[in-house]
């Protein structure tokens, strides 16, 4: 599902990419994959113009991975 998210993102299908990343999270992957999937889902929701959903995902990322690799970008998305 993570790979599908990447493929959909490359095709410019932002909402579909975000959905694939979110479904990846539903499968409870390893922490490293979960971190990347959550960040990618937030970014793709933002790129799709789905700001409230992107913000919620970014806030979820920050709560779950406060010292993660994507903190700076997620802080930007989490701003109202």
XYZ file of C-alpha atoms in Angstrom, residues 1-77:
77
model
C 0.000 0.000 0.000
C 2.898 2.360 0.655
C 4.247 1.670 -2.823
C 0.790 2.209 -4.288
C 0.710 5.578 -2.532
C 4.005 6.514 -4.153
C 2.752 5.429 -7.585
C -0.476 7.398 -7.241
C 1.485 10.453 -6.080
C 3.774 10.178 -9.099
C 0.680 10.098 -11.307
C -0.595 13.263 -9.641
C -3.533 11.484 -8.062
C -3.134 13.156 -4.675
C -6.304 11.979 -2.932
C -5.784 8.404 -4.111
C -2.186 8.522 -2.903
C -3.268 9.790 0.503
C -5.876 7.041 0.734
C -3.277 4.375 -0.006
C -0.940 5.766 2.652
C -3.812 5.829 5.159
C -4.751 2.236 4.335
C -1.099 1.334 4.874
C -1.400 2.807 8.375
C -4.521 0.743 9.024
C -2.403 -2.393 8.578
C -0.239 -1.313 11.553
C 3.128 -1.483 9.804
C 6.502 -1.226 11.508
C 7.095 2.090 13.303
C 9.442 3.382 10.593
C 6.963 2.643 7.804
C 4.084 4.031 9.861
C 6.003 7.274 10.368
C 6.643 7.704 6.653
C 3.110 6.675 5.665
C 1.529 9.137 8.075
C 3.735 11.983 6.858
C 3.061 11.131 3.217
C -0.688 10.927 3.842
C -0.659 14.398 5.411
C 1.395 15.864 2.570
C -0.784 14.336 -0.133
C -4.000 15.512 1.563
C -2.497 18.991 1.637
C -1.533 18.794 -2.038
C -5.067 17.628 -2.823
C -6.436 20.766 -1.155
C -7.895 18.814 1.761
C -6.487 21.161 4.386
C -8.534 20.097 7.444
C -7.695 16.418 6.882
C -4.034 17.260 6.212
C -3.898 19.278 9.426
C -5.437 16.444 11.426
C -2.954 13.927 10.018
C -0.034 16.275 10.708
C -1.200 16.715 14.296
C -1.492 12.944 14.638
C 2.050 12.598 13.309
C 3.402 15.128 15.812
C 1.657 13.377 18.702
C 2.937 9.958 17.686
C 6.419 10.893 16.435
C 7.463 14.084 18.296
C 11.106 13.575 17.303
C 10.462 12.052 13.873
C 12.157 12.783 10.587
C 9.249 14.800 9.212
C 8.563 17.047 12.226
C 9.386 20.340 10.504
C 7.031 19.725 7.567
C 4.303 18.394 9.855
C 4.525 21.474 12.078
C 3.928 23.629 9.018
C 0.866 21.592 8.029
